Every structure is written in structure tokens, then in C-alpha cells.
mmCIF file with all atom_site columns, C-alpha atoms in Angstrom:
data_model
loop_
_atom_site.group_PDB
_atom_site.id
_atom_site.type_symbol
_atom_site.label_atom_id
_atom_site.label_alt_id
_atom_site.label_comp_id
_atom_site.label_asym_id
_atom_site.label_entity_id
_atom_site.label_seq_id
_atom_site.pdbx_PDB_ins_code
_atom_site.Cartn_x
_atom_site.Cartn_y
_atom_site.Cartn_z
_atom_site.occupancy
_atom_site.B_iso_or_equiv
_atom_site.pdbx_formal_charge
_atom_site.auth_seq_id
_atom_site.auth_comp_id
_atom_site.auth_asym_id
_atom_site.auth_atom_id
_atom_site.pdbx_PDB_model_num
ATOM 1   C CA . UNK Z 1 1   ? -0.056  0.016  0.042   1.00 0.00 ? 1   UNK Z CA 1
ATOM 2   C CA . UNK Z 1 2   ? 1.740   3.080  -1.226  1.00 0.00 ? 2   UNK Z CA 1
ATOM 3   C CA . UNK Z 1 3   ? -0.990  5.665  -0.078  1.00 0.00 ? 3   UNK Z CA 1
ATOM 4   C CA . UNK Z 1 4   ? -2.442  8.393  -2.135  1.00 0.00 ? 4   UNK Z CA 1
ATOM 5   C CA . UNK Z 1 5   ? -0.144  10.024 -4.578  1.00 0.00 ? 5   UNK Z CA 1
ATOM 6   C CA . UNK Z 1 6   ? -0.598  13.390 -6.230  1.00 0.00 ? 6   UNK Z CA 1
ATOM 7   C CA . UNK Z 1 7   ? 1.399   14.990 -9.195  1.00 0.00 ? 7   UNK Z CA 1
ATOM 8   C CA . UNK Z 1 8   ? 2.744   17.520 -9.512  1.00 0.00 ? 8   UNK Z CA 1
ATOM 9   C CA . UNK Z 1 9   ? 3.735   18.585 -5.986  1.00 0.00 ? 9   UNK Z CA 1
ATOM 10  C CA . UNK Z 1 10  ? 4.196   22.083 -6.961  1.00 0.00 ? 10  UNK Z CA 1
ATOM 11  C CA . UNK Z 1 11  ? 2.729   24.168 -9.926  1.00 0.00 ? 11  UNK Z CA 1
ATOM 12  C CA . UNK Z 1 12  ? 3.658   27.833 -10.740 1.00 0.00 ? 12  UNK Z CA 1
ATOM 13  C CA . UNK Z 1 13  ? 1.499   29.262 -13.559 1.00 0.00 ? 13  UNK Z CA 1
ATOM 14  C CA . UNK Z 1 14  ? 0.733   32.668 -14.991 1.00 0.00 ? 14  UNK Z CA 1
ATOM 15  C CA . UNK Z 1 15  ? -2.852  33.915 -14.764 1.00 0.00 ? 15  UNK Z CA 1
ATOM 16  C CA . UNK Z 1 16  ? -5.085  32.691 -17.662 1.00 0.00 ? 16  UNK Z CA 1
ATOM 17  C CA . UNK Z 1 17  ? -3.220  29.474 -18.083 1.00 0.00 ? 17  UNK Z CA 1
ATOM 18  C CA . UNK Z 1 18  ? -4.857  26.057 -17.808 1.00 0.00 ? 18  UNK Z CA 1
ATOM 19  C CA . UNK Z 1 19  ? -3.490  23.487 -15.208 1.00 0.00 ? 19  UNK Z CA 1
ATOM 20  C CA . UNK Z 1 20  ? -4.225  19.961 -14.558 1.00 0.00 ? 20  UNK Z CA 1
ATOM 21  C CA . UNK Z 1 21  ? -3.549  17.998 -11.408 1.00 0.00 ? 21  UNK Z CA 1
ATOM 22  C CA . UNK Z 1 22  ? -3.620  14.170 -11.070 1.00 0.00 ? 22  UNK Z CA 1
ATOM 23  C CA . UNK Z 1 23  ? -4.385  11.958 -7.960  1.00 0.00 ? 23  UNK Z CA 1
ATOM 24  C CA . UNK Z 1 24  ? -3.923  8.212  -7.688  1.00 0.00 ? 24  UNK Z CA 1
ATOM 25  C CA . UNK Z 1 25  ? -5.922  6.972  -4.762  1.00 0.00 ? 25  UNK Z CA 1
ATOM 26  C CA . UNK Z 1 26  ? -5.068  3.729  -2.575  1.00 0.00 ? 26  UNK Z CA 1
ATOM 27  C CA . UNK Z 1 27  ? -5.845  0.846  -4.940  1.00 0.00 ? 27  UNK Z CA 1
ATOM 28  C CA . UNK Z 1 28  ? -8.868  -0.681 -3.244  1.00 0.00 ? 28  UNK Z CA 1
ATOM 29  C CA . UNK Z 1 29  ? -10.559 2.585  -2.455  1.00 0.00 ? 29  UNK Z CA 1
ATOM 30  C CA . UNK Z 1 30  ? -13.538 3.430  -4.571  1.00 0.00 ? 30  UNK Z CA 1
ATOM 31  C CA . UNK Z 1 31  ? -14.287 6.844  -3.025  1.00 0.00 ? 31  UNK Z CA 1
ATOM 32  C CA . UNK Z 1 32  ? -12.199 9.823  -4.201  1.00 0.00 ? 32  UNK Z CA 1
ATOM 33  C CA . UNK Z 1 33  ? -12.382 13.409 -2.834  1.00 0.00 ? 33  UNK Z CA 1
ATOM 34  C CA . UNK Z 1 34  ? -10.737 16.714 -3.936  1.00 0.00 ? 34  UNK Z CA 1
ATOM 35  C CA . UNK Z 1 35  ? -10.390 19.521 -1.278  1.00 0.00 ? 35  UNK Z CA 1
ATOM 36  C CA . UNK Z 1 36  ? -8.749  22.987 -1.447  1.00 0.00 ? 36  UNK Z CA 1
ATOM 37  C CA . UNK Z 1 37  ? -6.797  24.399 1.520   1.00 0.00 ? 37  UNK Z CA 1
ATOM 38  C CA . UNK Z 1 38  ? -5.649  28.172 1.601   1.00 0.00 ? 38  UNK Z CA 1
ATOM 39  C CA . UNK Z 1 39  ? -3.195  29.328 4.029   1.00 0.00 ? 39  UNK Z CA 1
ATOM 40  C CA . UNK Z 1 40  ? -4.395  29.114 7.727   1.00 0.00 ? 40  UNK Z CA 1
ATOM 41  C CA . UNK Z 1 41  ? -7.468  27.408 6.922   1.00 0.00 ? 41  UNK Z CA 1
ATOM 42  C CA . UNK Z 1 42  ? -8.923  24.018 6.951   1.00 0.00 ? 42  UNK Z CA 1
ATOM 43  C CA . UNK Z 1 43  ? -9.441  22.017 3.803   1.00 0.00 ? 43  UNK Z CA 1
ATOM 44  C CA . UNK Z 1 44  ? -12.726 22.757 2.010   1.00 0.00 ? 44  UNK Z CA 1
ATOM 45  C CA . UNK Z 1 45  ? -14.701 20.081 -0.083  1.00 0.00 ? 45  UNK Z CA 1
ATOM 46  C CA . UNK Z 1 46  ? -14.611 20.585 -3.715  1.00 0.00 ? 46  UNK Z CA 1
ATOM 47  C CA . UNK Z 1 47  ? -15.908 17.290 -5.313  1.00 0.00 ? 47  UNK Z CA 1
ATOM 48  C CA . UNK Z 1 48  ? -16.543 13.651 -4.709  1.00 0.00 ? 48  UNK Z CA 1
ATOM 49  C CA . UNK Z 1 49  ? -16.379 10.487 -6.906  1.00 0.00 ? 49  UNK Z CA 1
ATOM 50  C CA . UNK Z 1 50  ? -17.822 7.138  -6.117  1.00 0.00 ? 50  UNK Z CA 1
ATOM 51  C CA . UNK Z 1 51  ? -15.963 4.865  -8.731  1.00 0.00 ? 51  UNK Z CA 1
ATOM 52  C CA . UNK Z 1 52  ? -16.133 6.717  -11.943 1.00 0.00 ? 52  UNK Z CA 1
ATOM 53  C CA . UNK Z 1 53  ? -19.195 8.763  -11.034 1.00 0.00 ? 53  UNK Z CA 1
ATOM 54  C CA . UNK Z 1 54  ? -18.882 12.259 -9.846  1.00 0.00 ? 54  UNK Z CA 1
ATOM 55  C CA . UNK Z 1 55  ? -21.744 12.352 -7.374  1.00 0.00 ? 55  UNK Z CA 1
ATOM 56  C CA . UNK Z 1 56  ? -21.310 15.970 -5.772  1.00 0.00 ? 56  UNK Z CA 1
ATOM 57  C CA . UNK Z 1 57  ? -19.746 19.286 -6.406  1.00 0.00 ? 57  UNK Z CA 1
ATOM 58  C CA . UNK Z 1 58  ? -19.285 22.110 -4.112  1.00 0.00 ? 58  UNK Z CA 1
ATOM 59  C CA . UNK Z 1 59  ? -20.347 25.607 -5.033  1.00 0.00 ? 59  UNK Z CA 1
ATOM 60  C CA . UNK Z 1 60  ? -16.794 26.541 -4.580  1.00 0.00 ? 60  UNK Z CA 1
ATOM 61  C CA . UNK Z 1 61  ? -16.067 24.598 -7.904  1.00 0.00 ? 61  UNK Z CA 1
ATOM 62  C CA . UNK Z 1 62  ? -16.796 27.311 -10.595 1.00 0.00 ? 62  UNK Z CA 1
ATOM 63  C CA . UNK Z 1 63  ? -17.392 26.252 -14.166 1.00 0.00 ? 63  UNK Z CA 1
ATOM 64  C CA . UNK Z 1 64  ? -13.477 26.793 -14.645 1.00 0.00 ? 64  UNK Z CA 1
ATOM 65  C CA . UNK Z 1 65  ? -12.960 23.681 -12.678 1.00 0.00 ? 65  UNK Z CA 1
ATOM 66  C CA . UNK Z 1 66  ? -13.458 20.241 -13.938 1.00 0.00 ? 66  UNK Z CA 1
ATOM 67  C CA . UNK Z 1 67  ? -12.715 16.802 -12.521 1.00 0.00 ? 67  UNK Z CA 1
ATOM 68  C CA . UNK Z 1 68  ? -12.830 13.331 -13.934 1.00 0.00 ? 68  UNK Z CA 1
ATOM 69  C CA . UNK Z 1 69  ? -12.045 9.905  -12.792 1.00 0.00 ? 69  UNK Z CA 1
ATOM 70  C CA . UNK Z 1 70  ? -12.076 7.629  -15.711 1.00 0.00 ? 70  UNK Z CA 1
ATOM 71  C CA . UNK Z 1 71  ? -12.496 3.879  -15.135 1.00 0.00 ? 71  UNK Z CA 1
ATOM 72  C CA . UNK Z 1 72  ? -12.798 4.567  -11.399 1.00 0.00 ? 72  UNK Z CA 1
ATOM 73  C CA . UNK Z 1 73  ? -9.133  4.724  -10.924 1.00 0.00 ? 73  UNK Z CA 1
ATOM 74  C CA . UNK Z 1 74  ? -6.930  7.951  -10.926 1.00 0.00 ? 74  UNK Z CA 1
ATOM 75  C CA . UNK Z 1 75  ? -8.548  11.303 -11.021 1.00 0.00 ? 75  UNK Z CA 1
ATOM 76  C CA . UNK Z 1 76  ? -7.782  14.738 -12.579 1.00 0.00 ? 76  UNK Z CA 1
ATOM 77  C CA . UNK Z 1 77  ? -8.620  18.189 -11.511 1.00 0.00 ? 77  UNK Z CA 1
ATOM 78  C CA . UNK Z 1 78  ? -8.294  20.821 -14.283 1.00 0.00 ? 78  UNK Z CA 1
ATOM 79  C CA . UNK Z 1 79  ? -8.508  24.528 -13.755 1.00 0.00 ? 79  UNK Z CA 1
ATOM 80  C CA . UNK Z 1 80  ? -9.006  26.681 -16.866 1.00 0.00 ? 80  UNK Z CA 1
ATOM 81  C CA . UNK Z 1 81  ? -8.084  30.302 -17.142 1.00 0.00 ? 81  UNK Z CA 1
ATOM 82  C CA . UNK Z 1 82  ? -6.450  30.289 -13.759 1.00 0.00 ? 82  UNK Z CA 1
ATOM 83  C CA . UNK Z 1 83  ? -6.879  33.375 -11.517 1.00 0.00 ? 83  UNK Z CA 1
ATOM 84  C CA . UNK Z 1 84  ? -4.689  34.508 -8.623  1.00 0.00 ? 84  UNK Z CA 1
ATOM 85  C CA . UNK Z 1 85  ? -7.571  33.368 -6.090  1.00 0.00 ? 85  UNK Z CA 1
ATOM 86  C CA . UNK Z 1 86  ? -6.995  29.927 -7.300  1.00 0.00 ? 86  UNK Z CA 1
ATOM 87  C CA . UNK Z 1 87  ? -3.569  29.854 -5.433  1.00 0.00 ? 87  UNK Z CA 1
ATOM 88  C CA . UNK Z 1 88  ? -3.888  27.092 -2.740  1.00 0.00 ? 88  UNK Z CA 1
ATOM 89  C CA . UNK Z 1 89  ? -3.043  23.581 -1.849  1.00 0.00 ? 89  UNK Z CA 1
ATOM 90  C CA . UNK Z 1 90  ? -5.264  21.055 -3.635  1.00 0.00 ? 90  UNK Z CA 1
ATOM 91  C CA . UNK Z 1 91  ? -5.663  17.810 -1.701  1.00 0.00 ? 91  UNK Z CA 1
ATOM 92  C CA . UNK Z 1 92  ? -6.925  14.443 -2.825  1.00 0.00 ? 92  UNK Z CA 1
ATOM 93  C CA . UNK Z 1 93  ? -8.326  11.858 -0.335  1.00 0.00 ? 93  UNK Z CA 1
ATOM 94  C CA . UNK Z 1 94  ? -9.673  8.480  -0.924  1.00 0.00 ? 94  UNK Z CA 1
ATOM 95  C CA . UNK Z 1 95  ? -11.638 6.004  1.264   1.00 0.00 ? 95  UNK Z CA 1
ATOM 96  C CA . UNK Z 1 96  ? -13.385 2.696  0.973   1.00 0.00 ? 96  UNK Z CA 1
ATOM 97  C CA . UNK Z 1 97  ? -16.960 2.262  0.614   1.00 0.00 ? 97  UNK Z CA 1
ATOM 98  C CA . UNK Z 1 98  ? -18.759 -0.232 2.837   1.00 0.00 ? 98  UNK Z CA 1
ATOM 99  C CA . UNK Z 1 99  ? -16.645 0.243  6.002   1.00 0.00 ? 99  UNK Z CA 1
ATOM 100 C CA . UNK Z 1 100 ? -18.434 1.665  9.070   1.00 0.00 ? 100 UNK Z CA 1
ATOM 101 C CA . UNK Z 1 101 ? -15.971 4.474  9.088   1.00 0.00 ? 101 UNK Z CA 1
ATOM 102 C CA . UNK Z 1 102 ? -15.459 6.832  6.213   1.00 0.00 ? 102 UNK Z CA 1
ATOM 103 C CA . UNK Z 1 103 ? -11.822 7.404  7.146   1.00 0.00 ? 103 UNK Z CA 1
ATOM 104 C CA . UNK Z 1 104 ? -10.225 9.498  4.469   1.00 0.00 ? 104 UNK Z CA 1
ATOM 105 C CA . UNK Z 1 105 ? -6.543  9.146  3.660   1.00 0.00 ? 105 UNK Z CA 1
ATOM 106 C CA . UNK Z 1 106 ? -4.917  12.199 2.145   1.00 0.00 ? 106 UNK Z CA 1
ATOM 107 C CA . UNK Z 1 107 ? -2.257  12.663 -0.394  1.00 0.00 ? 107 UNK Z CA 1
ATOM 108 C CA . UNK Z 1 108 ? 0.760   14.975 -0.179  1.00 0.00 ? 108 UNK Z CA 1
ATOM 109 C CA . UNK Z 1 109 ? -1.253  17.772 -2.012  1.00 0.00 ? 109 UNK Z CA 1
ATOM 110 C CA . UNK Z 1 110 ? -0.486  19.867 -5.068  1.00 0.00 ? 110 UNK Z CA 1
ATOM 111 C CA . UNK Z 1 111 ? 0.560   23.543 -4.101  1.00 0.00 ? 111 UNK Z CA 1
ATOM 112 C CA . UNK Z 1 112 ? -0.639  25.778 -6.910  1.00 0.00 ? 112 UNK Z CA 1
ATOM 113 C CA . UNK Z 1 113 ? 0.784   29.382 -7.341  1.00 0.00 ? 113 UNK Z CA 1
ATOM 114 C CA . UNK Z 1 114 ? -0.878  31.726 -9.707  1.00 0.00 ? 114 UNK Z CA 1
ATOM 115 C CA . UNK Z 1 115 ? 1.347   34.687 -10.790 1.00 0.00 ? 115 UNK Z CA 1
ATOM 116 C CA . UNK Q 2 1   ? -24.986 24.596 6.912   1.00 0.00 ? 1   UNK Q CA 1
ATOM 117 C CA . UNK Q 2 2   ? -22.723 22.616 9.072   1.00 0.00 ? 2   UNK Q CA 1
ATOM 118 C CA . UNK Q 2 3   ? -20.107 24.666 10.979  1.00 0.00 ? 3   UNK Q CA 1
ATOM 119 C CA . UNK Q 2 4   ? -17.191 23.324 12.823  1.00 0.00 ? 4   UNK Q CA 1
ATOM 120 C CA . UNK Q 2 5   ? -15.247 25.610 15.168  1.00 0.00 ? 5   UNK Q CA 1
ATOM 121 C CA . UNK Q 2 6   ? -11.979 25.131 17.121  1.00 0.00 ? 6   UNK Q CA 1
ATOM 122 C CA . UNK Q 2 7   ? -10.465 26.834 19.924  1.00 0.00 ? 7   UNK Q CA 1
ATOM 123 C CA . UNK Q 2 8   ? -7.896  28.042 20.546  1.00 0.00 ? 8   UNK Q CA 1
ATOM 124 C CA . UNK Q 2 9   ? -6.707  28.902 17.070  1.00 0.00 ? 9   UNK Q CA 1
ATOM 125 C CA . UNK Q 2 10  ? -3.175  29.282 18.279  1.00 0.00 ? 10  UNK Q CA 1
ATOM 126 C CA . UNK Q 2 11  ? -1.661  27.585 21.324  1.00 0.00 ? 11  UNK Q CA 1
ATOM 127 C CA . UNK Q 2 12  ? 1.890   27.893 22.630  1.00 0.00 ? 12  UNK Q CA 1
ATOM 128 C CA . UNK Q 2 13  ? 2.582   25.749 25.559  1.00 0.00 ? 13  UNK Q CA 1
ATOM 129 C CA . UNK Q 2 14  ? 5.766   24.662 27.358  1.00 0.00 ? 14  UNK Q CA 1
ATOM 130 C CA . UNK Q 2 15  ? 7.260   21.081 27.194  1.00 0.00 ? 15  UNK Q CA 1
ATOM 131 C CA . UNK Q 2 16  ? 5.728   19.032 30.020  1.00 0.00 ? 16  UNK Q CA 1
ATOM 132 C CA . UNK Q 2 17  ? 2.376   20.865 30.372  1.00 0.00 ? 17  UNK Q CA 1
ATOM 133 C CA . UNK Q 2 18  ? -1.042  19.544 29.614  1.00 0.00 ? 18  UNK Q CA 1
ATOM 134 C CA . UNK Q 2 19  ? -3.822  21.302 27.617  1.00 0.00 ? 19  UNK Q CA 1
ATOM 135 C CA . UNK Q 2 20  ? -6.931  20.713 25.762  1.00 0.00 ? 20  UNK Q CA 1
ATOM 136 C CA . UNK Q 2 21  ? -8.125  21.670 22.302  1.00 0.00 ? 21  UNK Q CA 1
ATOM 137 C CA . UNK Q 2 22  ? -11.789 21.983 21.732  1.00 0.00 ? 22  UNK Q CA 1
ATOM 138 C CA . UNK Q 2 23  ? -13.940 21.248 18.677  1.00 0.00 ? 23  UNK Q CA 1
ATOM 139 C CA . UNK Q 2 24  ? -17.617 22.275 18.534  1.00 0.00 ? 24  UNK Q CA 1
ATOM 140 C CA . UNK Q 2 25  ? -19.964 21.492 15.615  1.00 0.00 ? 25  UNK Q CA 1
ATOM 141 C CA . UNK Q 2 26  ? -23.409 22.815 14.748  1.00 0.00 ? 26  UNK Q CA 1
ATOM 142 C CA . UNK Q 2 27  ? -25.380 19.846 13.673  1.00 0.00 ? 27  UNK Q CA 1
ATOM 143 C CA . UNK Q 2 28  ? -25.924 16.287 14.531  1.00 0.00 ? 28  UNK Q CA 1
ATOM 144 C CA . UNK Q 2 29  ? -23.134 13.911 13.701  1.00 0.00 ? 29  UNK Q CA 1
ATOM 145 C CA . UNK Q 2 30  ? -22.039 10.610 15.215  1.00 0.00 ? 30  UNK Q CA 1
ATOM 146 C CA . UNK Q 2 31  ? -18.576 10.525 13.603  1.00 0.00 ? 31  UNK Q CA 1
ATOM 147 C CA . UNK Q 2 32  ? -15.612 12.920 14.236  1.00 0.00 ? 32  UNK Q CA 1
ATOM 148 C CA . UNK Q 2 33  ? -11.957 12.680 13.082  1.00 0.00 ? 33  UNK Q CA 1
ATOM 149 C CA . UNK Q 2 34  ? -8.872  14.472 14.128  1.00 0.00 ? 34  UNK Q CA 1
ATOM 150 C CA . UNK Q 2 35  ? -6.082  15.129 11.834  1.00 0.00 ? 35  UNK Q CA 1
ATOM 151 C CA . UNK Q 2 36  ? -2.498  16.403 12.131  1.00 0.00 ? 36  UNK Q CA 1
ATOM 152 C CA . UNK Q 2 37  ? -0.725  18.599 9.599   1.00 0.00 ? 37  UNK Q CA 1
ATOM 153 C CA . UNK Q 2 38  ? 2.939   19.625 9.735   1.00 0.00 ? 38  UNK Q CA 1
ATOM 154 C CA . UNK Q 2 39  ? 3.899   22.814 7.749   1.00 0.00 ? 39  UNK Q CA 1
ATOM 155 C CA . UNK Q 2 40  ? 3.781   22.342 4.107   1.00 0.00 ? 40  UNK Q CA 1
ATOM 156 C CA . UNK Q 2 41  ? 2.644   18.641 4.382   1.00 0.00 ? 41  UNK Q CA 1
ATOM 157 C CA . UNK Q 2 42  ? -0.614  16.703 4.062   1.00 0.00 ? 42  UNK Q CA 1
ATOM 158 C CA . UNK Q 2 43  ? -3.033  15.582 6.753   1.00 0.00 ? 43  UNK Q CA 1
ATOM 159 C CA . UNK Q 2 44  ? -2.391  12.608 8.891   1.00 0.00 ? 44  UNK Q CA 1
ATOM 160 C CA . UNK Q 2 45  ? -5.236  10.812 10.521  1.00 0.00 ? 45  UNK Q CA 1
ATOM 161 C CA . UNK Q 2 46  ? -4.967  10.674 14.305  1.00 0.00 ? 46  UNK Q CA 1
ATOM 162 C CA . UNK Q 2 47  ? -8.376  9.429  15.711  1.00 0.00 ? 47  UNK Q CA 1
ATOM 163 C CA . UNK Q 2 48  ? -11.725 8.316  14.545  1.00 0.00 ? 48  UNK Q CA 1
ATOM 164 C CA . UNK Q 2 49  ? -14.503 8.661  17.153  1.00 0.00 ? 49  UNK Q CA 1
ATOM 165 C CA . UNK Q 2 50  ? -17.758 6.940  16.222  1.00 0.00 ? 50  UNK Q CA 1
ATOM 166 C CA . UNK Q 2 51  ? -20.116 7.235  19.115  1.00 0.00 ? 51  UNK Q CA 1
ATOM 167 C CA . UNK Q 2 52  ? -21.155 9.312  22.117  1.00 0.00 ? 52  UNK Q CA 1
ATOM 168 C CA . UNK Q 2 53  ? -18.686 8.733  24.912  1.00 0.00 ? 53  UNK Q CA 1
ATOM 169 C CA . UNK Q 2 54  ? -15.968 7.412  22.672  1.00 0.00 ? 54  UNK Q CA 1
ATOM 170 C CA . UNK Q 2 55  ? -12.461 7.939  23.979  1.00 0.00 ? 55  UNK Q CA 1
ATOM 171 C CA . UNK Q 2 56  ? -9.240  7.131  22.099  1.00 0.00 ? 56  UNK Q CA 1
ATOM 172 C CA . UNK Q 2 57  ? -5.687  7.600  23.199  1.00 0.00 ? 57  UNK Q CA 1
ATOM 173 C CA . UNK Q 2 58  ? -2.313  7.248  21.291  1.00 0.00 ? 58  UNK Q CA 1
ATOM 174 C CA . UNK Q 2 59  ? 0.771   8.276  23.303  1.00 0.00 ? 59  UNK Q CA 1
ATOM 175 C CA . UNK Q 2 60  ? 0.360   11.670 24.749  1.00 0.00 ? 60  UNK Q CA 1
ATOM 176 C CA . UNK Q 2 61  ? -2.838  12.515 22.866  1.00 0.00 ? 61  UNK Q CA 1
ATOM 177 C CA . UNK Q 2 62  ? -6.349  11.567 23.941  1.00 0.00 ? 62  UNK Q CA 1
ATOM 178 C CA . UNK Q 2 63  ? -9.527  12.528 22.066  1.00 0.00 ? 63  UNK Q CA 1
ATOM 179 C CA . UNK Q 2 64  ? -13.130 12.238 23.217  1.00 0.00 ? 64  UNK Q CA 1
ATOM 180 C CA . UNK Q 2 65  ? -16.512 12.695 21.811  1.00 0.00 ? 65  UNK Q CA 1
ATOM 181 C CA . UNK Q 2 66  ? -19.735 14.083 23.388  1.00 0.00 ? 66  UNK Q CA 1
ATOM 182 C CA . UNK Q 2 67  ? -22.379 14.023 20.599  1.00 0.00 ? 67  UNK Q CA 1
ATOM 183 C CA . UNK Q 2 68  ? -24.983 15.402 22.857  1.00 0.00 ? 68  UNK Q CA 1
ATOM 184 C CA . UNK Q 2 69  ? -22.979 18.535 23.357  1.00 0.00 ? 69  UNK Q CA 1
ATOM 185 C CA . UNK Q 2 70  ? -21.668 18.350 19.835  1.00 0.00 ? 70  UNK Q CA 1
ATOM 186 C CA . UNK Q 2 71  ? -18.165 18.622 21.540  1.00 0.00 ? 71  UNK Q CA 1
ATOM 187 C CA . UNK Q 2 72  ? -14.851 16.813 20.837  1.00 0.00 ? 72  UNK Q CA 1
ATOM 188 C CA . UNK Q 2 73  ? -11.621 17.430 22.896  1.00 0.00 ? 73  UNK Q CA 1
ATOM 189 C CA . UNK Q 2 74  ? -8.107  16.587 22.083  1.00 0.00 ? 74  UNK Q CA 1
ATOM 190 C CA . UNK Q 2 75  ? -6.107  16.501 25.354  1.00 0.00 ? 75  UNK Q CA 1
ATOM 191 C CA . UNK Q 2 76  ? -2.306  16.683 25.239  1.00 0.00 ? 76  UNK Q CA 1
ATOM 192 C CA . UNK Q 2 77  ? -0.305  15.295 28.203  1.00 0.00 ? 77  UNK Q CA 1
ATOM 193 C CA . UNK Q 2 78  ? 2.995   16.337 29.047  1.00 0.00 ? 78  UNK Q CA 1
ATOM 194 C CA . UNK Q 2 79  ? 3.644   18.064 25.687  1.00 0.00 ? 79  UNK Q CA 1
ATOM 195 C CA . UNK Q 2 80  ? 6.907   17.309 23.810  1.00 0.00 ? 80  UNK Q CA 1
ATOM 196 C CA . UNK Q 2 81  ? 8.215   19.432 20.987  1.00 0.00 ? 81  UNK Q CA 1
ATOM 197 C CA . UNK Q 2 82  ? 7.467   16.615 18.368  1.00 0.00 ? 82  UNK Q CA 1
ATOM 198 C CA . UNK Q 2 83  ? 3.732   17.452 18.906  1.00 0.00 ? 83  UNK Q CA 1
ATOM 199 C CA . UNK Q 2 84  ? 4.138   20.862 17.372  1.00 0.00 ? 84  UNK Q CA 1
ATOM 200 C CA . UNK Q 2 85  ? 1.846   20.913 14.353  1.00 0.00 ? 85  UNK Q CA 1
ATOM 201 C CA . UNK Q 2 86  ? -1.583  22.182 13.231  1.00 0.00 ? 86  UNK Q CA 1
ATOM 202 C CA . UNK Q 2 87  ? -4.496  19.947 14.529  1.00 0.00 ? 87  UNK Q CA 1
ATOM 203 C CA . UNK Q 2 88  ? -7.884  19.711 12.687  1.00 0.00 ? 88  UNK Q CA 1
ATOM 204 C CA . UNK Q 2 89  ? -10.964 18.146 13.753  1.00 0.00 ? 89  UNK Q CA 1
ATOM 205 C CA . UNK Q 2 90  ? -13.506 17.043 10.931  1.00 0.00 ? 90  UNK Q CA 1
ATOM 206 C CA . UNK Q 2 91  ? -17.081 16.123 11.011  1.00 0.00 ? 91  UNK Q CA 1
ATOM 207 C CA . UNK Q 2 92  ? -18.493 13.353 8.698   1.00 0.00 ? 92  UNK Q CA 1
ATOM 208 C CA . UNK Q 2 93  ? -22.168 14.217 7.475   1.00 0.00 ? 93  UNK Q CA 1
ATOM 209 C CA . UNK Q 2 94  ? -24.437 12.836 4.809   1.00 0.00 ? 94  UNK Q CA 1
ATOM 210 C CA . UNK Q 2 95  ? -25.074 15.475 2.416   1.00 0.00 ? 95  UNK Q CA 1
ATOM 211 C CA . UNK Q 2 96  ? -28.399 16.349 0.683   1.00 0.00 ? 96  UNK Q CA 1
ATOM 212 C CA . UNK Q 2 97  ? -26.970 14.109 -2.205  1.00 0.00 ? 97  UNK Q CA 1
ATOM 213 C CA . UNK Q 2 98  ? -26.631 11.243 0.160   1.00 0.00 ? 98  UNK Q CA 1
ATOM 214 C CA . UNK Q 2 99  ? -22.877 11.490 0.176   1.00 0.00 ? 99  UNK Q CA 1
ATOM 215 C CA . UNK Q 2 100 ? -20.574 11.494 3.010   1.00 0.00 ? 100 UNK Q CA 1
ATOM 216 C CA . UNK Q 2 101 ? -18.115 14.310 3.137   1.00 0.00 ? 101 UNK Q CA 1
ATOM 217 C CA . UNK Q 2 102 ? -15.981 15.875 5.751   1.00 0.00 ? 102 UNK Q CA 1
ATOM 218 C CA . UNK Q 2 103 ? -16.377 19.495 7.035   1.00 0.00 ? 103 UNK Q CA 1
ATOM 219 C CA . UNK Q 2 104 ? -13.013 20.707 8.719   1.00 0.00 ? 104 UNK Q CA 1
ATOM 220 C CA . UNK Q 2 105 ? -12.649 23.140 11.548  1.00 0.00 ? 105 UNK Q CA 1
ATOM 221 C CA . UNK Q 2 106 ? -10.426 26.057 11.374  1.00 0.00 ? 106 UNK Q CA 1
ATOM 222 C CA . UNK Q 2 107 ? -7.477  24.311 12.829  1.00 0.00 ? 107 UNK Q CA 1
ATOM 223 C CA . UNK Q 2 108 ? -5.370  24.733 16.116  1.00 0.00 ? 108 UNK Q CA 1
ATOM 224 C CA . UNK Q 2 109 ? -1.670  25.601 15.464  1.00 0.00 ? 109 UNK Q CA 1
ATOM 225 C CA . UNK Q 2 110 ? 0.127   24.029 18.376  1.00 0.00 ? 110 UNK Q CA 1
ATOM 226 C CA . UNK Q 2 111 ? 3.732   25.237 19.276  1.00 0.00 ? 111 UNK Q CA 1
ATOM 227 C CA . UNK Q 2 112 ? 5.727   23.470 21.996  1.00 0.00 ? 112 UNK Q CA 1
ATOM 228 C CA . UNK Q 2 113 ? 8.116   25.676 23.632  1.00 0.00 ? 113 UNK Q CA 1
ATOM 229 C CA . UNK Q 2 114 ? 11.317  23.980 25.265  1.00 0.00 ? 114 UNK Q CA 1
#
């Protein structure tokens, strides 16, 4: 079990550019979550997948954001036309459905800086 | 809307002392989680509390849950420098869409002073 992995770990981009992040969950976990964390705050829920189905999106997720999880394995989060306010740590977490506890395991995160 | 509040937000304490971090939440939930985050790092799961009266201990940390009061505490005993980190509580709630998601508190930044 290698845990949740995310790539890249750091991304610096110019305003208006598109960026894409990848998350590989723990292999037997069918639930996958994306969160955003800004400095000094707790993580905020963005979106949730169960297998390949995206079941919920936060209102924080504007139409510039899109997430996919093809085949229910890895997931990607794309931000189009980035803005300075998008600068944050983007965290991915996974858990396994069917357990009494929805304990989520977090990846190392991708830190995005928009110049 | 579910709100999760922690206090204090910042805590400096001397090595060897005891202290408690409090986590209050606004709506009914039977599951509460504590996470630790080191600077620039991701979140590490510490405790999962599943029912009223639940108490869990690991080393110098002990967490408890009172679902009637909607309160969880994280107690630190005889603090050591290695415990310096930010601690988050999170509440698990089934959303209107039938999905479980975590709502995090604001975090408590703990600094242990030699």
C-alpha cells in the first residue's frame, strides 16, 4: 500500500493558463475526494467520486474547474483560465465504501501558485 | 449549513504541560475525526470517534466525543516538541445528495516551547 499520490507537488503558472493535477488513490478505495486548502484554513470540500461517477460538487467549484475519474481509478482536476485566487493547496483523499468508518486518507497535495 | 469551530486557534505551551483543544460542531453527527498537519505537508489521520462517549488514546494524545453537546476534545499530556503541528477536527455528514463528506474546523496551531 503506497498511499495516495498526487502530481505535480508544486505548480507555478501565469494567470489565464490552464493547469491539470493528478491523483492516484489507494488501490482498493472506490471513493475519491478533492479538497482545497488556503493558508491558515482547514481543507474545503470541492468534489467527490464514487468509482467513476462524480456524485457531488461544491459551489466553490466554478465552471472553470472540472474533475474526472475515468474507469474509477486515478482522477484529474483541471482549472481553466487560472486566477490569482486559485492559489492554494489542492488535496486529494480516498476512502473505501462499505466500511463503517469513512476514514479518508490524504495525499501530499499539489501546491498551486498563480502569478 | 454545518459549521465546525475549534479553539484556541493558536496555542503555545511549554514542554511537559497539559492542555486541551476544543472542537464544536453545529449539527448532529456521530462521527468525528482528528487530523494532524505539519507545515507544508498533508493531513495525517490521528483518531476516529464513532459514538457518544468514545475515547481514544495514542501516546500523549487523547480524544473524546460528546455527541449530545456536539463537542470533541483533544487532550495533550506532558507535551513534547514533536507534537508541534496544526490539528484539525472534521465532522462526517451525509449531504443532501446522500454522500459523506468531511467538514473541517479552522485548525489549532500548536507550538511546543522548550
